[in-house]
PDB file of C-alpha atoms and ligand atoms in Angstrom:
ATOM      1  CA  UNK Z 227      88.877  69.401  71.110  1.00  0.00           C
ATOM      2  CA  UNK Z 228      91.323  71.981  69.644  1.00  0.00           C
ATOM      3  CA  UNK Z 229      94.277  73.524  71.542  1.00  0.00           C
ATOM      4  CA  UNK Z 230      92.267  76.709  72.366  1.00  0.00           C
ATOM      5  CA  UNK Z 231      89.438  74.854  73.945  1.00  0.00           C
ATOM      6  CA  UNK Z 232      91.808  72.542  75.773  1.00  0.00           C
ATOM      7  CA  UNK Z 233      93.779  75.360  77.421  1.00  0.00           C
ATOM      8  CA  UNK Z 234      90.633  77.425  78.015  1.00  0.00           C
ATOM      9  CA  UNK Z 235      89.120  74.515  80.026  1.00  0.00           C
ATOM     10  CA  UNK Z 236      92.406  73.837  81.793  1.00  0.00           C
ATOM     11  CA  UNK Z 237      92.876  77.535  82.728  1.00  0.00           C
ATOM     12  CA  UNK Z 238      89.186  77.837  83.680  1.00  0.00           C
ATOM     13  CA  UNK Z 239      89.220  74.723  85.878  1.00  0.00           C
ATOM     14  CA  UNK Z 240      92.588  75.444  87.465  1.00  0.00           C
ATOM     15  CA  UNK Z 241      91.085  78.599  88.992  1.00  0.00           C
ATOM     16  CA  UNK Z 242      89.383  76.503  91.606  1.00  0.00           C
ATOM     17  CA  UNK Z 243      92.632  75.073  92.870  1.00  0.00           C
ATOM     18  CA  UNK Z 244      94.242  78.611  92.956  1.00  0.00           C
ATOM     19  CA  UNK Z 245      91.206  80.083  94.789  1.00  0.00           C
ATOM     20  CA  UNK Z 246      90.995  77.226  97.249  1.00  0.00           C
ATOM     21  CA  UNK Z 247      94.768  77.166  98.066  1.00  0.00           C
ATOM     22  CA  UNK Z 248      94.882  80.987  98.443  1.00  0.00           C
ATOM     23  CA  UNK Z 249      91.820  80.947 100.691  1.00  0.00           C
ATOM     24  CA  UNK Z 250      93.236  78.175 102.911  1.00  0.00           C
ATOM     25  CA  UNK Z 251      96.608  79.874 103.173  1.00  0.00           C
ATOM     26  CA  UNK Z 252      94.897  83.236 103.981  1.00  0.00           C
ATOM     27  CA  UNK Z 253      92.628  81.750 106.705  1.00  0.00           C
ATOM     28  CA  UNK Z 254      95.548  79.928 108.269  1.00  0.00           C
ATOM     29  CA  UNK Z 255      97.926  82.945 108.169  1.00  0.00           C
ATOM     30  CA  UNK Z 256      95.407  85.263 109.808  1.00  0.00           C
ATOM     31  CA  UNK Z 257      94.479  82.681 112.452  1.00  0.00           C
ATOM     32  CA  UNK Z 258      98.113  81.807 113.261  1.00  0.00           C
ATOM     33  CA  UNK Z 259      99.231  85.481 113.132  1.00  0.00           C
ATOM     34  CA  UNK Z 260      96.484  86.721 115.453  1.00  0.00           C
ATOM     35  CA  UNK Z 261      96.739  83.494 117.529  1.00  0.00           C
ATOM     36  CA  UNK Z 262     100.492  83.956 117.937  1.00  0.00           C
ATOM     37  CA  UNK Z 263     101.210  80.455 116.630  1.00  0.00           C
ATOM     38  CA  UNK Z 264     104.566  79.086 115.524  1.00  0.00           C
ATOM     39  CA  UNK Z 265     105.383  78.935 111.830  1.00  0.00           C
ATOM     40  CA  UNK Z 266     105.043  75.253 111.089  1.00  0.00           C
ATOM     41  CA  UNK Z 267     106.125  73.040 108.103  1.00  0.00           C
ATOM     42  CA  UNK Z 268     102.443  72.867 107.237  1.00  0.00           C
ATOM     43  CA  UNK Z 269     102.261  76.682 106.941  1.00  0.00           C
ATOM     44  CA  UNK Z 270     105.376  76.652 104.784  1.00  0.00           C
ATOM     45  CA  UNK Z 271     104.037  74.026 102.434  1.00  0.00           C
ATOM     46  CA  UNK Z 272     100.515  75.511 102.108  1.00  0.00           C
ATOM     47  CA  UNK Z 273     101.952  78.998 101.330  1.00  0.00           C
ATOM     48  CA  UNK Z 274     104.396  77.531  98.805  1.00  0.00           C
ATOM     49  CA  UNK Z 275     101.757  75.392  97.047  1.00  0.00           C
ATOM     50  CA  UNK Z 276      99.437  78.424  96.824  1.00  0.00           C
ATOM     51  CA  UNK Z 277     102.220  80.364  95.122  1.00  0.00           C
ATOM     52  CA  UNK Z 278     103.112  77.498  92.794  1.00  0.00           C
ATOM     53  CA  UNK Z 279      99.441  77.155  91.694  1.00  0.00           C
ATOM     54  CA  UNK Z 280      99.366  80.909  90.886  1.00  0.00           C
ATOM     55  CA  UNK Z 281     102.559  80.577  88.851  1.00  0.00           C
ATOM     56  CA  UNK Z 282     101.102  77.551  86.977  1.00  0.00           C
ATOM     57  CA  UNK Z 283      98.017  79.632  86.207  1.00  0.00           C
ATOM     58  CA  UNK Z 284     100.343  82.270  84.773  1.00  0.00           C
ATOM     59  CA  UNK Z 285     102.057  79.749  82.445  1.00  0.00           C
ATOM     60  CA  UNK Z 286      98.599  78.343  81.224  1.00  0.00           C
ATOM     61  CA  UNK Z 287      97.417  81.948  80.817  1.00  0.00           C
ATOM     62  CA  UNK Z 288     100.427  82.874  78.634  1.00  0.00           C
ATOM     63  CA  UNK Z 289      99.716  79.916  76.306  1.00  0.00           C
ATOM     64  CA  UNK Z 290      95.980  80.836  76.189  1.00  0.00           C
ATOM     65  CA  UNK Z 291      96.909  84.425  75.369  1.00  0.00           C
ATOM     66  CA  UNK Z 292      98.369  83.248  72.042  1.00  0.00           C
ATOM     67  CA  UNK Z 293      95.273  81.095  71.239  1.00  0.00           C
ATOM     68  CA  UNK Z 294      92.367  83.174  72.316  1.00  0.00           C
ATOM     69  CA  UNK Z 295      90.321  84.894  69.606  1.00  0.00           C
ATOM     70  CA  UNK Z 296      89.630  87.697  72.108  1.00  0.00           C
ATOM     71  CA  UNK Z 297      93.293  88.689  72.165  1.00  0.00           C
ATOM     72  CA  UNK Z 298      93.739  91.036  69.245  1.00  0.00           C
ATOM     73  CA  UNK Z 299      95.967  93.893  68.359  1.00  0.00           C
ATOM     74  CA  UNK Z 300      94.237  96.250  65.989  1.00  0.00           C
ATOM     75  CA  UNK Z 301      92.426  99.596  66.025  1.00  0.00           C
ATOM     76  CA  UNK Z 302      89.291  98.108  67.399  1.00  0.00           C
ATOM     77  CA  UNK Z 303      90.861  96.278  70.385  1.00  0.00           C
ATOM     78  CA  UNK Z 304      90.333  99.042  72.904  1.00  0.00           C
ATOM     79  CA  UNK Z 305      86.858  99.969  71.671  1.00  0.00           C
ATOM     80  CA  UNK Z 306      85.229  96.645  72.321  1.00  0.00           C
ATOM     81  CA  UNK Z 307      84.790  95.246  75.841  1.00  0.00           C
ATOM     82  CA  UNK Z 308      85.794  91.598  75.182  1.00  0.00           C
ATOM     83  CA  UNK Z 309      88.947  92.386  73.225  1.00  0.00           C
ATOM     84  CA  UNK Z 310      89.989  95.187  75.620  1.00  0.00           C
ATOM     85  CA  UNK Z 311      89.385  93.000  78.686  1.00  0.00           C
ATOM     86  CA  UNK Z 312      91.127  89.837  77.426  1.00  0.00           C
ATOM     87  CA  UNK Z 313      93.952  91.582  75.595  1.00  0.00           C
ATOM     88  CA  UNK Z 314      94.918  94.150  78.274  1.00  0.00           C
ATOM     89  CA  UNK Z 315      92.992  94.208  81.560  1.00  0.00           C
ATOM     90  CA  UNK Z 316      92.929  90.488  82.526  1.00  0.00           C
ATOM     91  CA  UNK Z 317      96.589  90.058  81.827  1.00  0.00           C
ATOM     92  CA  UNK Z 318      97.676  93.172  83.699  1.00  0.00           C
ATOM     93  CA  UNK Z 319      95.424  92.565  86.728  1.00  0.00           C
ATOM     94  CA  UNK Z 320      96.305  88.894  87.085  1.00  0.00           C
ATOM     95  CA  UNK Z 321     100.120  89.523  86.705  1.00  0.00           C
ATOM     96  CA  UNK Z 322      99.892  92.213  89.410  1.00  0.00           C
ATOM     97  CA  UNK Z 323      98.071  89.696  91.668  1.00  0.00           C
ATOM     98  CA  UNK Z 324     100.636  86.946  90.970  1.00  0.00           C
ATOM     99  CA  UNK Z 325     103.506  89.489  91.623  1.00  0.00           C
ATOM    100  CA  UNK Z 326     101.929  90.379  94.995  1.00  0.00           C
ATOM    101  CA  UNK Z 327     101.728  86.644  95.919  1.00  0.00           C
ATOM    102  CA  UNK Z 328     105.409  86.152  94.951  1.00  0.00           C
ATOM    103  CA  UNK Z 329     106.500  89.281  96.940  1.00  0.00           C
ATOM    104  CA  UNK Z 330     104.479  88.171  99.977  1.00  0.00           C
ATOM    105  CA  UNK Z 331     105.914  84.660  99.879  1.00  0.00           C
ATOM    106  CA  UNK Z 332     109.465  86.048  99.617  1.00  0.00           C
ATOM    107  CA  UNK Z 333     108.883  88.488 102.548  1.00  0.00           C
ATOM    108  CA  UNK Z 334     107.506  85.659 104.583  1.00  0.00           C
ATOM    109  CA  UNK Z 335     110.480  83.418 103.772  1.00  0.00           C
ATOM    110  CA  UNK Z 336     113.000  86.080 104.703  1.00  0.00           C
ATOM    111  CA  UNK Z 337     111.332  87.137 107.951  1.00  0.00           C
ATOM    112  CA  UNK Z 338     112.861  85.693 111.091  1.00  0.00           C
ATOM    113  CA  UNK Z 339     109.943  85.812 113.530  1.00  0.00           C
ATOM    114  CA  UNK Z 340     106.844  83.642 113.136  1.00  0.00           C
ATOM    115  CA  UNK Z 341     104.598  86.640 113.645  1.00  0.00           C
ATOM    116  CA  UNK Z 342     106.260  88.420 110.662  1.00  0.00           C
ATOM    117  CA  UNK Z 343     106.105  85.216 108.516  1.00  0.00           C
ATOM    118  CA  UNK Z 344     102.313  84.844 109.056  1.00  0.00           C
ATOM    119  CA  UNK Z 345     101.737  88.638 108.669  1.00  0.00           C
ATOM    120  CA  UNK Z 346     103.383  88.798 105.164  1.00  0.00           C
ATOM    121  CA  UNK Z 347     101.271  85.932 103.881  1.00  0.00           C
ATOM    122  CA  UNK Z 348      98.047  87.255 105.470  1.00  0.00           C
ATOM    123  CA  UNK Z 349      98.366  90.740 104.051  1.00  0.00           C
ATOM    124  CA  UNK Z 350      99.818  90.024 100.574  1.00  0.00           C
ATOM    125  CA  UNK Z 351      97.786  86.907  99.761  1.00  0.00           C
ATOM    126  CA  UNK Z 352      94.583  88.603 100.913  1.00  0.00           C
ATOM    127  CA  UNK Z 353      95.231  91.619  98.604  1.00  0.00           C
ATOM    128  CA  UNK Z 354      96.064  89.314  95.733  1.00  0.00           C
ATOM    129  CA  UNK Z 355      92.919  87.247  96.167  1.00  0.00           C
ATOM    130  CA  UNK Z 356      90.753  90.326  96.232  1.00  0.00           C
ATOM    131  CA  UNK Z 357      92.400  91.556  92.925  1.00  0.00           C
ATOM    132  CA  UNK Z 358      91.786  88.095  91.341  1.00  0.00           C
ATOM    133  CA  UNK Z 359      88.161  88.046  92.445  1.00  0.00           C
ATOM    134  CA  UNK Z 360      87.576  91.640  91.175  1.00  0.00           C
ATOM    135  CA  UNK Z 361      89.303  90.754  87.829  1.00  0.00           C
ATOM    136  CA  UNK Z 362      87.054  87.649  87.356  1.00  0.00           C
ATOM    137  CA  UNK Z 363      83.946  89.617  88.241  1.00  0.00           C
ATOM    138  CA  UNK Z 364      85.038  92.370  85.750  1.00  0.00           C
ATOM    139  CA  UNK Z 365      85.320  89.744  83.005  1.00  0.00           C
ATOM    140  CA  UNK Z 366      81.554  89.281  83.123  1.00  0.00           C
ATOM    141  CA  UNK Z 367      82.035  85.516  83.190  1.00  0.00           C
ATOM    142  CA  UNK Z 368      80.946  83.460  86.171  1.00  0.00           C
ATOM    143  CA  UNK Z 369      83.286  83.643  89.220  1.00  0.00           C
ATOM    144  CA  UNK Z 370      82.622  79.931  90.053  1.00  0.00           C
ATOM    145  CA  UNK Z 371      81.367  78.513  86.830  1.00  0.00           C
ATOM    146  CA  UNK Z 372      82.581  77.353  83.439  1.00  0.00           C
ATOM    147  CA  UNK Z 373      81.463  79.636  80.604  1.00  0.00           C
TER     148      UNK Z 373
HETATM  149  C1  HEM O 279      95.580  83.762  89.085  1.00  0.00           C
HETATM  150  C2  HEM O 279      95.564  84.049  87.864  1.00  0.00           C
HETATM  151  C3  HEM O 279      94.417  83.914  86.862  1.00  0.00           C
HETATM  152  C4  HEM O 279      93.157  83.575  87.067  1.00  0.00           C
HETATM  153  C5  HEM O 279      92.432  83.240  88.422  1.00  0.00           C
HETATM  154  C6  HEM O 279      92.514  83.535  85.815  1.00  0.00           C
HETATM  155  C7  HEM O 279      91.179  83.257  85.629  1.00  0.00           C
HETATM  156  C8  HEM O 279      90.557  83.159  84.328  1.00  0.00           C
HETATM  157  C9  HEM O 279      89.135  82.834  84.113  1.00  0.00           C
HETATM  158  C10 HEM O 279      88.135  82.526  85.276  1.00  0.00           C
HETATM  159  C11 HEM O 279      88.963  82.863  82.837  1.00  0.00           C
HETATM  160  C12 HEM O 279      87.642  82.577  82.033  1.00  0.00           C
HETATM  161  C13 HEM O 279      87.575  81.140  81.721  1.00  0.00           C
HETATM  162  C14 HEM O 279      86.198  80.789  81.152  1.00  0.00           C
HETATM  163  O1  HEM O 279      85.393  81.671  80.712  1.00  0.00           O
HETATM  164  O2  HEM O 279      85.952  79.584  81.017  1.00  0.00           O
HETATM  165  C15 HEM O 279      90.195  83.211  82.152  1.00  0.00           C
HETATM  166  C16 HEM O 279      90.402  83.247  80.812  1.00  0.00           C
HETATM  167  C17 HEM O 279      91.548  83.684  80.189  1.00  0.00           C
HETATM  168  N1  HEM O 279      92.728  84.024  80.838  1.00  0.00           N
HETATM  169 FE1  HEM O 279      93.092  83.969  82.801  1.00  0.00          FE
HETATM  170  N2  HEM O 279      93.375  83.910  84.848  1.00  0.00           N
HETATM  171  C18 HEM O 279      94.609  84.186  85.421  1.00  0.00           C
HETATM  172  C19 HEM O 279      95.759  84.591  84.840  1.00  0.00           C
HETATM  173  C20 HEM O 279      95.953  84.815  83.515  1.00  0.00           C
HETATM  174  C21 HEM O 279      97.083  85.383  82.911  1.00  0.00           C
HETATM  175  C22 HEM O 279      98.384  85.761  83.680  1.00  0.00           C
HETATM  176  C23 HEM O 279      96.865  85.441  81.551  1.00  0.00           C
HETATM  177  C24 HEM O 279      97.780  85.954  80.472  1.00  0.00           C
HETATM  178  C25 HEM O 279      99.047  85.854  80.421  1.00  0.00           C
HETATM  179  C26 HEM O 279      95.545  84.979  81.379  1.00  0.00           C
HETATM  180  C27 HEM O 279      94.898  84.874  80.111  1.00  0.00           C
HETATM  181  C28 HEM O 279      93.650  84.453  79.855  1.00  0.00           C
HETATM  182  C29 HEM O 279      93.040  84.344  78.610  1.00  0.00           C
HETATM  183  C30 HEM O 279      93.723  84.667  77.255  1.00  0.00           C
HETATM  184  C31 HEM O 279      91.737  83.867  78.761  1.00  0.00           C
HETATM  185  C32 HEM O 279      90.753  83.401  77.659  1.00  0.00           C
HETATM  186  C33 HEM O 279      89.746  84.383  77.220  1.00  0.00           C
HETATM  187  C34 HEM O 279      88.891  83.609  76.144  1.00  0.00           C
HETATM  188  O3  HEM O 279      89.341  83.314  75.076  1.00  0.00           O
HETATM  189  O4  HEM O 279      87.744  83.315  76.471  1.00  0.00           O
HETATM  190  N3  HEM O 279      94.961  84.643  82.547  1.00  0.00           N
HETATM  191  N4  HEM O 279      91.220  83.389  83.113  1.00  0.00           N
END
């Protein structure tokens, strides 16, 4: 197995952890926000781990960016779907989603009231998850499968 295939499988498989943690954090944030629950240590850890998983995905993605044959910088890059998507669109979309997760986490951390803490996670993480799902669908690879 070469470095490209190793990091492609790592990045591809790691998506399940990111999607799962984001989904769990979102479900809990909405439920605890609407149910007017306290902001527990469990909430804090889940929200933190979801953010860390997204940041880890960013690091693996950056390494993969330098290894992937679809990342190219030449006159044909923007004309072909695969090179345009993997050189530009995936990177930009996913970085925006990860930035939104980071902002949401920071807003939640700074907020004083439990309601505001849950609300920041509920709104920002949901938006980020939607962007991630749309970006994977746009890649024309399977959302929940290895290519
Ligand atoms: C939450 C963030 C991200 C998710 C969920 C995600 C998801 C994915 C998925 C599902 C694939 C396809 C894997 C396959 O077909 O087996 C992929 C490939 C790839 N991703 Fe990401 N990604 C994320 C962030 C990033 C970032 C930030 C970068 C760049 C800095 C990046 C660069 C790449 C590259 C270069 C490929 C490989 C394309 C190829 O050679 O086939 N990803 N990503």
